[in-house]
Short mmCIF file of C-alpha atoms and ligand atoms in Angstrom, two decimals:
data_model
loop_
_atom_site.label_atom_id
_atom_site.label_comp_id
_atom_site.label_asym_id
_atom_site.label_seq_id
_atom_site.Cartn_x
_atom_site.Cartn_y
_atom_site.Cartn_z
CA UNK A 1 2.29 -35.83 23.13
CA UNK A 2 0.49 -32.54 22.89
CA UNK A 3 -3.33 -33.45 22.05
CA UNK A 4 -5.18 -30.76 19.94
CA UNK A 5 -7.99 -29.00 22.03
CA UNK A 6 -9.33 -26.55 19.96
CA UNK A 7 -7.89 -24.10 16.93
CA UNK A 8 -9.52 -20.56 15.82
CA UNK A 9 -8.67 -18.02 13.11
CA UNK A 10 -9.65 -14.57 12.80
CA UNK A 11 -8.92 -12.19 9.51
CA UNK A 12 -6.10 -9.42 10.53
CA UNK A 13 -4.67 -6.79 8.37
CA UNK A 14 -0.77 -7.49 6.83
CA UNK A 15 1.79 -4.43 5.97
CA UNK A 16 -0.66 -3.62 3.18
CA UNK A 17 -3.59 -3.31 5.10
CA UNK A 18 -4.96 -6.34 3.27
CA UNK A 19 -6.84 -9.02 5.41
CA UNK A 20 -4.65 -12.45 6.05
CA UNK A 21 -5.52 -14.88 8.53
CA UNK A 22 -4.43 -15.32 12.05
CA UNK A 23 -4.84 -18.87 13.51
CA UNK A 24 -4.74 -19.80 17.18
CA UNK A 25 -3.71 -23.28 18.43
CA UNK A 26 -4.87 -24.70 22.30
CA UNK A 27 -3.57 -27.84 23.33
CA UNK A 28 -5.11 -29.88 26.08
CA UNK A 29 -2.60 -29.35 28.57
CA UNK A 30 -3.38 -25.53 28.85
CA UNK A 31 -1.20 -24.15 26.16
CA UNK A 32 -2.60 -21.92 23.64
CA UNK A 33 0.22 -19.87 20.59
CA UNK A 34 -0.99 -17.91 17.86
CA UNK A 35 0.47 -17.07 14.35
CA UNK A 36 -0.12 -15.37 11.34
CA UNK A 37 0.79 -15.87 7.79
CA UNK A 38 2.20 -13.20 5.03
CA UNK A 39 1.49 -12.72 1.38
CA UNK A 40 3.02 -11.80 -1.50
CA UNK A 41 2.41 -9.74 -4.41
CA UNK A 42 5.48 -10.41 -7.30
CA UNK A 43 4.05 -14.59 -6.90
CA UNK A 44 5.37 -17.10 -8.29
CA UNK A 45 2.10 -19.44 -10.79
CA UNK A 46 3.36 -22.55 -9.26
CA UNK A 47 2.70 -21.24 -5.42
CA UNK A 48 0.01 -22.37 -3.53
CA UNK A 49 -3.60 -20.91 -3.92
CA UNK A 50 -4.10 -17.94 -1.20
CA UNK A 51 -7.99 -18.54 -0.52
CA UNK A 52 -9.39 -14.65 -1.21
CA UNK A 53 -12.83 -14.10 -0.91
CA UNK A 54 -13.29 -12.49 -4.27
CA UNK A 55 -16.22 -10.01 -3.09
CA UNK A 56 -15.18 -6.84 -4.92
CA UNK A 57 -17.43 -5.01 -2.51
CA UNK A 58 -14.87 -5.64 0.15
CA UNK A 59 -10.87 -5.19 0.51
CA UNK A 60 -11.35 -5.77 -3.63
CA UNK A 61 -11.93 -9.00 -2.72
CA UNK A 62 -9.21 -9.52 -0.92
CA UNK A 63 -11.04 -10.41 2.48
CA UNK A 64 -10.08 -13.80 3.83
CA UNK A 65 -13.64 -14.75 5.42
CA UNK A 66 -13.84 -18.03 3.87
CA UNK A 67 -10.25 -19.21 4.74
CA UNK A 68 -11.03 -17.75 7.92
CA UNK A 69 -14.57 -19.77 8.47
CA UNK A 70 -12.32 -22.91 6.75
CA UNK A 71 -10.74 -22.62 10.10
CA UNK A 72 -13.41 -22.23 11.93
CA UNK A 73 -15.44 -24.99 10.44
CA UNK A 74 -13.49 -28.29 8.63
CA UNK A 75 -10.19 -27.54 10.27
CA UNK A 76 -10.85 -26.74 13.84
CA UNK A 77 -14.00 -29.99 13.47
CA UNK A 78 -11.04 -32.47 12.01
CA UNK A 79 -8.77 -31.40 14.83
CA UNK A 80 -10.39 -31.38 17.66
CA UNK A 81 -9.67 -33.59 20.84
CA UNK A 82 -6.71 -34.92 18.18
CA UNK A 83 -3.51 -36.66 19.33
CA UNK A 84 -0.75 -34.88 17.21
CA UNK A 85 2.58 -36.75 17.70
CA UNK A 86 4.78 -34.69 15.51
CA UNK A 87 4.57 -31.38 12.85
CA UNK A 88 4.18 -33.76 10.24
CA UNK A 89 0.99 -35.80 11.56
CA UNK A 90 -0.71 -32.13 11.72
CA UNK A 91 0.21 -30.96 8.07
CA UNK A 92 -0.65 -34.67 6.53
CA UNK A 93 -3.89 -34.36 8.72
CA UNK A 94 -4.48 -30.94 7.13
CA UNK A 95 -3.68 -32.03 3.49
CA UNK A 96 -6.13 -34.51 3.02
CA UNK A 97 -8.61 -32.81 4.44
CA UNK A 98 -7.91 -30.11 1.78
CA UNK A 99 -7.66 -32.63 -0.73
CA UNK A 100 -5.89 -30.59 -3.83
CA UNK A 101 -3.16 -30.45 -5.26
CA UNK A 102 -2.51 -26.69 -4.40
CA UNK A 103 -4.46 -26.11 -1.69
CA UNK A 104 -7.30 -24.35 -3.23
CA UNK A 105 -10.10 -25.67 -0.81
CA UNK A 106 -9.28 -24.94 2.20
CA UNK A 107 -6.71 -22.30 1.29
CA UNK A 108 -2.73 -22.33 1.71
CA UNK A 109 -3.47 -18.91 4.01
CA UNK A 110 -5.47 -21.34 6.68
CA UNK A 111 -3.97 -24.23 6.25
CA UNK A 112 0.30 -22.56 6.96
CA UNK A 113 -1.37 -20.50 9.98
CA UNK A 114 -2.71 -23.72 11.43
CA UNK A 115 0.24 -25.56 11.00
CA UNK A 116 2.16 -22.50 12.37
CA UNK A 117 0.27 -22.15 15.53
CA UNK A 118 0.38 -25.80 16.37
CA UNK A 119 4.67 -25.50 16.03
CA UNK A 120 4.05 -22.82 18.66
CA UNK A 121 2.47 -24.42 21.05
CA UNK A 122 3.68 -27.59 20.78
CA UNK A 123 6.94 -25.84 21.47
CA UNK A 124 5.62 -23.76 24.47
CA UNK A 125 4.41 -27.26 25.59
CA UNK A 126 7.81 -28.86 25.39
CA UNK A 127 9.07 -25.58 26.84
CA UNK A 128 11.04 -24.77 24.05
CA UNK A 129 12.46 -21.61 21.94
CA UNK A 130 10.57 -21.66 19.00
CA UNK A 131 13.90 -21.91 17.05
CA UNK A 132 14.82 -24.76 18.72
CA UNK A 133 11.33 -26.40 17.85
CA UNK A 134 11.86 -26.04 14.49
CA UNK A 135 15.43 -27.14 14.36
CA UNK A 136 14.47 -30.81 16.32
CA UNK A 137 11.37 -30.94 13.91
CA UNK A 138 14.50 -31.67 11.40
CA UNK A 139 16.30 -33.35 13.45
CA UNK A 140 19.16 -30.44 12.97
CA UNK A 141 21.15 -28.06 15.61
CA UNK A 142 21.34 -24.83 15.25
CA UNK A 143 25.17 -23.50 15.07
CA UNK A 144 24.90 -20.43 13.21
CA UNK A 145 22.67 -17.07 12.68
CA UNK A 146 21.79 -16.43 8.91
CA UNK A 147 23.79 -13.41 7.31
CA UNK A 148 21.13 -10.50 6.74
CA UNK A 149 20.30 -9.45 3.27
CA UNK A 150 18.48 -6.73 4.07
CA UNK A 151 16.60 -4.19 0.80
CA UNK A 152 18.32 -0.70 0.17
CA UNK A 153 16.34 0.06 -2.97
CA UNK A 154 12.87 -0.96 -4.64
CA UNK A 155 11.69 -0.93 -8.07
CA UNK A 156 9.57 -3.82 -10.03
CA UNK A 157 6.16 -4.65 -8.43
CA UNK A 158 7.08 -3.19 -4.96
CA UNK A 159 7.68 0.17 -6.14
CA UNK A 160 5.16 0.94 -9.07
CA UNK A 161 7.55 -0.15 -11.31
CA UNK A 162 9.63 3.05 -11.99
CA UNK A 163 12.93 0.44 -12.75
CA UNK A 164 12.47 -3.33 -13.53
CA UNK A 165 13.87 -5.11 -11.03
CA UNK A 166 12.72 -5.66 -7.85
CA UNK A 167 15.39 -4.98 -4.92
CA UNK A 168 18.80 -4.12 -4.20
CA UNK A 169 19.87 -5.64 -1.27
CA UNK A 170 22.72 -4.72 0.92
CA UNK A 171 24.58 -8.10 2.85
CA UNK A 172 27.34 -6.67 5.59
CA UNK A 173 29.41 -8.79 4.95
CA UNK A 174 32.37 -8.35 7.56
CA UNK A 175 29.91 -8.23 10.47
CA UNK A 176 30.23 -10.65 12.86
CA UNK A 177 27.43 -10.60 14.32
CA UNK A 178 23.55 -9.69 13.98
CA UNK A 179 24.03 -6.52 15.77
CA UNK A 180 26.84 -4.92 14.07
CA UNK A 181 25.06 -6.42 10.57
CA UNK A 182 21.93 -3.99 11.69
CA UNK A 183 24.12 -0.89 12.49
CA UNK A 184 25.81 -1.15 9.37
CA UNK A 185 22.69 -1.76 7.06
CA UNK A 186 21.59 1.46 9.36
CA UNK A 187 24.96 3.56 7.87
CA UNK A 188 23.96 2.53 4.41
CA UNK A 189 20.53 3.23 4.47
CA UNK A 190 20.40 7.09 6.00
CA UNK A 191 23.20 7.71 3.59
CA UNK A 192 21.13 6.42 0.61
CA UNK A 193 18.19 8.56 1.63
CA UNK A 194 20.64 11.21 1.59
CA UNK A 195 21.66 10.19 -1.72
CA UNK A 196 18.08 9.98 -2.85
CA UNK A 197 17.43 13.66 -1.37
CA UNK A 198 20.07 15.56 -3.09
CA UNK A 199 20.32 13.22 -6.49
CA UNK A 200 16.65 12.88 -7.47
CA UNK A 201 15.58 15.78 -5.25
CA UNK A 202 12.77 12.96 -3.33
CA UNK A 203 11.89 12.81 -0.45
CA UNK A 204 12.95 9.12 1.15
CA UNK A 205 9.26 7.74 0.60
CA UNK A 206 9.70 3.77 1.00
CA UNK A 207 8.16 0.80 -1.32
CA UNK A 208 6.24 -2.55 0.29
CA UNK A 209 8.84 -3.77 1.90
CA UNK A 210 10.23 -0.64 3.29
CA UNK A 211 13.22 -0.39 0.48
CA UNK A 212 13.79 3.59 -1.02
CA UNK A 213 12.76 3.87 -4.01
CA UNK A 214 13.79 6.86 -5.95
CA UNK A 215 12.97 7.32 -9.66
CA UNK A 216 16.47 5.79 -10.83
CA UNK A 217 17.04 6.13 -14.60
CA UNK A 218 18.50 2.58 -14.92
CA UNK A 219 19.41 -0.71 -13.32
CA UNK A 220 23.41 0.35 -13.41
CA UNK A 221 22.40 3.82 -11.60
CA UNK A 222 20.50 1.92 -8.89
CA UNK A 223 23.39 -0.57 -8.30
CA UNK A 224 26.02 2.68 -8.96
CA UNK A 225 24.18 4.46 -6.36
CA UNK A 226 24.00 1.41 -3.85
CA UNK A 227 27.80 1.23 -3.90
CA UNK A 228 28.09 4.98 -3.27
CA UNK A 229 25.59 5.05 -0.51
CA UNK A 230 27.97 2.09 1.13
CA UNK A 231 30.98 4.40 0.74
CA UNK A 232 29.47 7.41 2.11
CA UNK A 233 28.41 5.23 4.89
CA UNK A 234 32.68 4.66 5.07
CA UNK A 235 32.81 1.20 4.36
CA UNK A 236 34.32 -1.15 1.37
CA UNK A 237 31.88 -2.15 -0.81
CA UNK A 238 32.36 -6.04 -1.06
CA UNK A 239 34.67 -6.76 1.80
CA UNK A 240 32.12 -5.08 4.40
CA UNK A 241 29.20 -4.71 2.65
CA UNK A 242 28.24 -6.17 -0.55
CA UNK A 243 25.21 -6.34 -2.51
CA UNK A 244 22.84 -8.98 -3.54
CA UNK A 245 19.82 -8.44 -6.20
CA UNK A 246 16.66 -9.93 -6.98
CA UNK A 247 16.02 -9.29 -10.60
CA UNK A 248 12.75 -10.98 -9.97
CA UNK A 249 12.52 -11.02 -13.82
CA UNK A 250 9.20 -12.78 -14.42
CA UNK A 251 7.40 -9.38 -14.20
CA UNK A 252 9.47 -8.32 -16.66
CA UNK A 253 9.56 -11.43 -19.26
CA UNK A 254 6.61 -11.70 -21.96
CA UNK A 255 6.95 -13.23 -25.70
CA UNK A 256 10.64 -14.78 -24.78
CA UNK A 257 11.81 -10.84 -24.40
CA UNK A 258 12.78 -9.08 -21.07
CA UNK A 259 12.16 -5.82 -21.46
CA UNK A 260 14.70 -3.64 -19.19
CA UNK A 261 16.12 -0.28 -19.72
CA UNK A 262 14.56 0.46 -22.84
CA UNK A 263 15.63 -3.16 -24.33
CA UNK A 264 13.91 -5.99 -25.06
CA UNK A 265 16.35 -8.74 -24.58
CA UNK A 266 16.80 -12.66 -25.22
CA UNK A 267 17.26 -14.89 -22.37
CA UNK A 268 20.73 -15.03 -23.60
CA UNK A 269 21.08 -11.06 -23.67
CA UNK A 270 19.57 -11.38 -20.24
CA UNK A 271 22.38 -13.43 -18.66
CA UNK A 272 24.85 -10.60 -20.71
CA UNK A 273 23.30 -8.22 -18.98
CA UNK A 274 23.91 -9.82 -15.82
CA UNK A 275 27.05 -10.67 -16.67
CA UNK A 276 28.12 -6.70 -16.94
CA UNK A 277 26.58 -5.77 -13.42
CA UNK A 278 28.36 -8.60 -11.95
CA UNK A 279 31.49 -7.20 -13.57
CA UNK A 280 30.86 -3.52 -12.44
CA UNK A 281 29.48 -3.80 -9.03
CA UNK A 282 30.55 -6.11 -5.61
CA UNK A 283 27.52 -8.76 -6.34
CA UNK A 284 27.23 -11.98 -4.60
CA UNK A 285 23.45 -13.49 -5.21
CA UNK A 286 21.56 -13.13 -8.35
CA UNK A 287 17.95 -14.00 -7.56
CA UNK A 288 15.12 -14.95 -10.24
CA UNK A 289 17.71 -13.81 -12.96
CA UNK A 290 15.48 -15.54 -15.24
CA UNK A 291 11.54 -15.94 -15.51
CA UNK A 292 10.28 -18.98 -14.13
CA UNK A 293 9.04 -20.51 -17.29
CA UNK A 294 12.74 -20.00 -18.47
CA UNK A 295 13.92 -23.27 -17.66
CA UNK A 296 16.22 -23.72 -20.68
CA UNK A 297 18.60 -20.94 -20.15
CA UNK A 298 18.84 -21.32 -16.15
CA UNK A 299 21.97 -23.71 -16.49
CA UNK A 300 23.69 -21.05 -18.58
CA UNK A 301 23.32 -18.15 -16.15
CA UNK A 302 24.35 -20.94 -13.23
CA UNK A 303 27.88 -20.89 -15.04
CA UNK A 304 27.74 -18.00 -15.97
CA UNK A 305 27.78 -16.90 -12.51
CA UNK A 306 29.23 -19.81 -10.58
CA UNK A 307 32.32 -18.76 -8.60
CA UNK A 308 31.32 -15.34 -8.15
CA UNK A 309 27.42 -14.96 -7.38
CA UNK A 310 24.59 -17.30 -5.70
CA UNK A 311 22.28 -18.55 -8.65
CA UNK A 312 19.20 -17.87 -6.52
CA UNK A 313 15.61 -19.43 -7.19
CA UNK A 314 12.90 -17.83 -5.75
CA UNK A 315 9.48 -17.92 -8.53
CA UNK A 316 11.17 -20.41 -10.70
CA UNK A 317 11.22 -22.92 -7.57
CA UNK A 318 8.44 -21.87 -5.08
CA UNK A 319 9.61 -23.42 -2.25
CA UNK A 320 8.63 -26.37 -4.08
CA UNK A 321 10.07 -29.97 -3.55
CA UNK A 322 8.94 -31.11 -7.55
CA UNK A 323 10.37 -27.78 -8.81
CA UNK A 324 13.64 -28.15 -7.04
CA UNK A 325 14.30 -31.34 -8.30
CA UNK A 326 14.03 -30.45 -11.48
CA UNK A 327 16.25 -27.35 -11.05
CA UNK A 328 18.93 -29.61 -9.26
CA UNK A 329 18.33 -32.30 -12.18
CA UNK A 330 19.16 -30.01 -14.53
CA UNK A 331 22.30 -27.57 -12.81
CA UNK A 332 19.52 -24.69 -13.08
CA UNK A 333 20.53 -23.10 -9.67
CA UNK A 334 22.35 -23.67 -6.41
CA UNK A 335 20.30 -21.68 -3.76
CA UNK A 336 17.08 -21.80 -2.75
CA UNK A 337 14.90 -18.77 -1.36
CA UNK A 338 12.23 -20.61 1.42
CA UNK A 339 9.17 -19.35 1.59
CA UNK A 340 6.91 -21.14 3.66
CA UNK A 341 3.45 -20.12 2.38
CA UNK A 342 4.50 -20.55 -1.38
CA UNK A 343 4.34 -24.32 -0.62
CA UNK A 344 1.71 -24.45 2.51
CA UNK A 345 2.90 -26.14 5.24
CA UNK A 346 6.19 -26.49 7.04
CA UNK A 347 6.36 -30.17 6.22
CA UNK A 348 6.52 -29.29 2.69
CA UNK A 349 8.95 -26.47 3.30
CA UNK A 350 11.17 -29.03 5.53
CA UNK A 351 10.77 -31.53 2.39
CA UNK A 352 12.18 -28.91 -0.07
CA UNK A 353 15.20 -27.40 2.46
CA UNK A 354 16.22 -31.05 2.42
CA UNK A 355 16.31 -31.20 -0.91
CA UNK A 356 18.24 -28.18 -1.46
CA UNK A 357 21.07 -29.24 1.05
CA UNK A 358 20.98 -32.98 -0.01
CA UNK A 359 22.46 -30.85 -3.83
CA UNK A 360 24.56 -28.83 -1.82
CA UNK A 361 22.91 -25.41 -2.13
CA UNK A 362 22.71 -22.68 -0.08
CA UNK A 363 19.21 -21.50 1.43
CA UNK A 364 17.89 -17.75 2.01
CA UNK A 365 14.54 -17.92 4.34
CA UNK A 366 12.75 -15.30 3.06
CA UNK A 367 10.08 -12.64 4.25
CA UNK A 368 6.84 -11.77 1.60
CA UNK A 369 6.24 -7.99 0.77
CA UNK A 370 2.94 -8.34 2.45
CA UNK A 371 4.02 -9.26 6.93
CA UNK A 372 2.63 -8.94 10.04
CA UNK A 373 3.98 -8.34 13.42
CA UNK A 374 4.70 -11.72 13.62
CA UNK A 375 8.32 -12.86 14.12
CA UNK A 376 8.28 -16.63 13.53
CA UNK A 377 10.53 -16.01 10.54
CA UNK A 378 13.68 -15.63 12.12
CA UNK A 379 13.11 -18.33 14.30
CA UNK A 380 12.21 -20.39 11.20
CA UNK A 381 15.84 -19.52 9.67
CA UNK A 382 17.65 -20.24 12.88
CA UNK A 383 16.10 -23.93 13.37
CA UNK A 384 16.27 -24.54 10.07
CA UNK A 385 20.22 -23.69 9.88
CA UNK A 386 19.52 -20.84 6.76
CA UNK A 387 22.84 -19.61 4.93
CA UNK A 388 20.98 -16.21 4.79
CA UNK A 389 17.77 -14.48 5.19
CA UNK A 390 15.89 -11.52 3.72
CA UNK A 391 12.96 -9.55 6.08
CA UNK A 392 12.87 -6.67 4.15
CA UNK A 393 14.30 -3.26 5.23
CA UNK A 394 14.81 -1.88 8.10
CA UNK A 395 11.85 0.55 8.43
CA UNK A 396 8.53 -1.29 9.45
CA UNK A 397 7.43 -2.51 12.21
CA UNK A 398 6.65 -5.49 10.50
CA UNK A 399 10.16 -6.38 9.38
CA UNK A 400 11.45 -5.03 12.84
CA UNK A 401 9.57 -7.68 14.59
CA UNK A 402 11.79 -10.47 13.00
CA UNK A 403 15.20 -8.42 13.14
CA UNK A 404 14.64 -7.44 16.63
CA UNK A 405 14.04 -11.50 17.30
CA UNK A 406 16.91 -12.28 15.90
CA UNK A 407 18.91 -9.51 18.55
CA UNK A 408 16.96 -11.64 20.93
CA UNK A 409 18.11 -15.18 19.60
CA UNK A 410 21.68 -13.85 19.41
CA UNK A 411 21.94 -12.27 23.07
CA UNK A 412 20.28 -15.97 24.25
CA UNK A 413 22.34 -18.05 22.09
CA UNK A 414 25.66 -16.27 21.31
CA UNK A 415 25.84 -18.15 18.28
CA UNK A 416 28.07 -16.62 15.67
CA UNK A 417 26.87 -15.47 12.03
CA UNK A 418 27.34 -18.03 9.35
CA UNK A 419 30.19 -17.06 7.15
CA UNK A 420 29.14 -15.99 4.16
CA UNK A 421 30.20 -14.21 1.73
CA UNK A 422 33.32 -14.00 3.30
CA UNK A 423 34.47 -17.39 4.23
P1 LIG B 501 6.78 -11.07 -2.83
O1 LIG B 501 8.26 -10.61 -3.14
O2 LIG B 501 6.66 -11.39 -1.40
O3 LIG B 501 5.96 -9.90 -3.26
O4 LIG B 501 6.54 -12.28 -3.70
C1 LIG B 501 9.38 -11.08 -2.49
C2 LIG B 501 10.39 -11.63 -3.47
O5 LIG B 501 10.16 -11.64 -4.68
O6 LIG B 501 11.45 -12.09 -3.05
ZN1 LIG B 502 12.04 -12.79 -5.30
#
């Protein structure tokens, strides 16, 4: 039973250069694991609070000093010399001492590294691979590797906003495994940046999370010119590489109107529009297809799309166990994008990946736009037995570090890649 010796934080800088915090985690019997946390930047209002220091004077008050010192201070004092039988002892521990409902005291940025850094040492204590640390913290067995949805093309709040939605992503479908996923995704994306050089004349600069993002004139063009960049590449759209989007359409949603391509449309209009790109081009997840306040409509676009395309939630559930509920309750969706820090702890996230498999759904672990070197992600979506999961592209070090673990898990484990979207 690993007994808590000491924990730290320090502030580093994420894929944005903005300060997050990385927590370290030494257990009495000499083990000592570090991790850091991500942000985000297209959030979800119903996440948990990211404690920023708000001194203008500094990162634009960004700086995480105070979640930092929160670490430092309360958390490491309520910790120390602590007997921690199990993940969920830590988090609880953690919780009350924050006391809130959303984290805002302590902040949701100290409280997930903590938690983090404990899974990693307790699982270097028990001698472990991370993955399979988080898998027995479920009581689950890893048989599969997540298919890779991986971003070909940025617009919405990642790329200055030059088309509304936020990423086309490319899935290989026919891969079998994690390495011939990556080499494929690799076909598509030079021949999309060749695509973007002599059809917009731009030079393949890349958006947050490493997606191209060149000034396309309209949703349909950027979804047209995803399926052409997968046949120059010389493979079928759909049965070896399909696409998945994420209209992430609460950016976009004011005054019950999304305004897209020049139109301001009705939720109803919305899930039309849909409708005709699922028609025209090889789709098979729709994520946040409708804001997050838009809870009346979700059931429509779920049959609307049932049969043919995930109905993914990413803002309008927030990795969170109340919001899923509802969303199950009421047929809203039936797939869940995880993200840890949305909710806080891994507890939480364990709580609402139950949930979502206890309706049935399917379950992307997801990456934020703002990462660090840190590669607990992929081990995250291995334990926890994810249908898919989405790092980003494939040109940062930062999403690297959790593809190139996953190469790693695979040559260790030979597991094979869960089959989706081909059965
Ligand atoms: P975020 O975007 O990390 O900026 O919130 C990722 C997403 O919307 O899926
Ligand atoms: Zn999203």
């Amino acid at each position: 039973m690993p007994v808590i010796e000491s924990v730290s934080a320090i502030e580093v800088l994420d894929s944005r250069g903005r300060p997050t915090v990385k927590a370290t985690c030494a257990l009495a019997g000499g083990v000592s694991a570090s991790a850091s946390v991500p942000s985000g930047a297209s959030t979800g209002t119903a996440e948990a609070i990211e404690l920023r220091d708000g001194d203008k004077s500094r990162y634009r008050g960004l700086g995480c000093r105070k979640a930092v010192a929160n670490v430092n201070g309360p958390i490491r004092h309520a910790l120390h010399g602590r007997t921690v039988e199990q993940q969920a002892d830590l988090d609880q521990l953690l919780l009350a001492l924050d006391g809130t409902p959303n984290k805002s005291r302590l902040g949701a940025n100290a409280i997930l590294a903590v938690s983090i850094a404990f899974a990693r040492a307790f699982a270097a204590d028990r001698g472990v691979p991370l993955y399979q640390h988080f898998a027995d913290m479920l009581g689950l067995t890893p048989t599969t590797l997540p298919r890779l949805t991986v971003n070909l093309f940025s617009g919405g709040k990642h790329a200055g906003g030059q088309v509304a939605i936020q990423d086309v992503l490319v899935v290989p479908a026919s891969a079998k495994t994690i390495d011939e996923s990556l080499a494929a995704v690799f076909a598509v994306f030079q021949a999309a940046a060749e695509l973007g050089v002599s059809e917009y004349r731009v030079r393949p600069l890349r958006a947050d999370e490493g997606g191209l993002a060149p000034p396309f004139p309209s949703v349909a063009v950027m979804l047209d010119d995803a399926v052409r960049a997968i046949t120059d590449a010389k493979l079928i759209p759909r049965d070896d590489v399909a696409i998945a989007i994420d209209v992430a359409s609460s950016h976009f949603y004011s005054d019950n109107k999304y305004t897209i391509d020049g139109d301001a449309l009705d939720s109803a209009g919305m899930i039309d529009r849909i409708a005709l790109w699922l028609d025209a081009f090889p789709i098979v997840s729709i994520e946040d297809g409708l804001g997050e306040d838009d809870w009346s409509h979700w059931p429509a676009l779920r049959r609307r799309l049932r049969g043919r395309a995930l109905t993914l939630g990413d803002d309008l559930l927030c990795t969170n166990p109340e919001r899923i509920k509802r969303a199950i309750d009421a047929g809203a969706a039936d797939a869940l994008l995880l993200k840890v820090n949305q909710v806080g702890t891994l507890t939480e996230a364990g709580r609402a990946l139950a949930l979502a498999r206890s309706a049935g759904w399917r379950v992307t672990v997801s990456a934020r736009s703002g990462e660090t070197e840190d590669d607990w992600l992929a081990d995250l979506a291995v334990g926890w037995g994810a249908d898919q999961i989405k790092i980003g592209s494939i040109t940062q070090s930062e999403r690297l570090a959790k593809y190139n673990r996953l190469l790693e898990i695979e040559a260790a484990t030979r597991l094979p890649l869960i089959g989706w979207p081909n059965p």
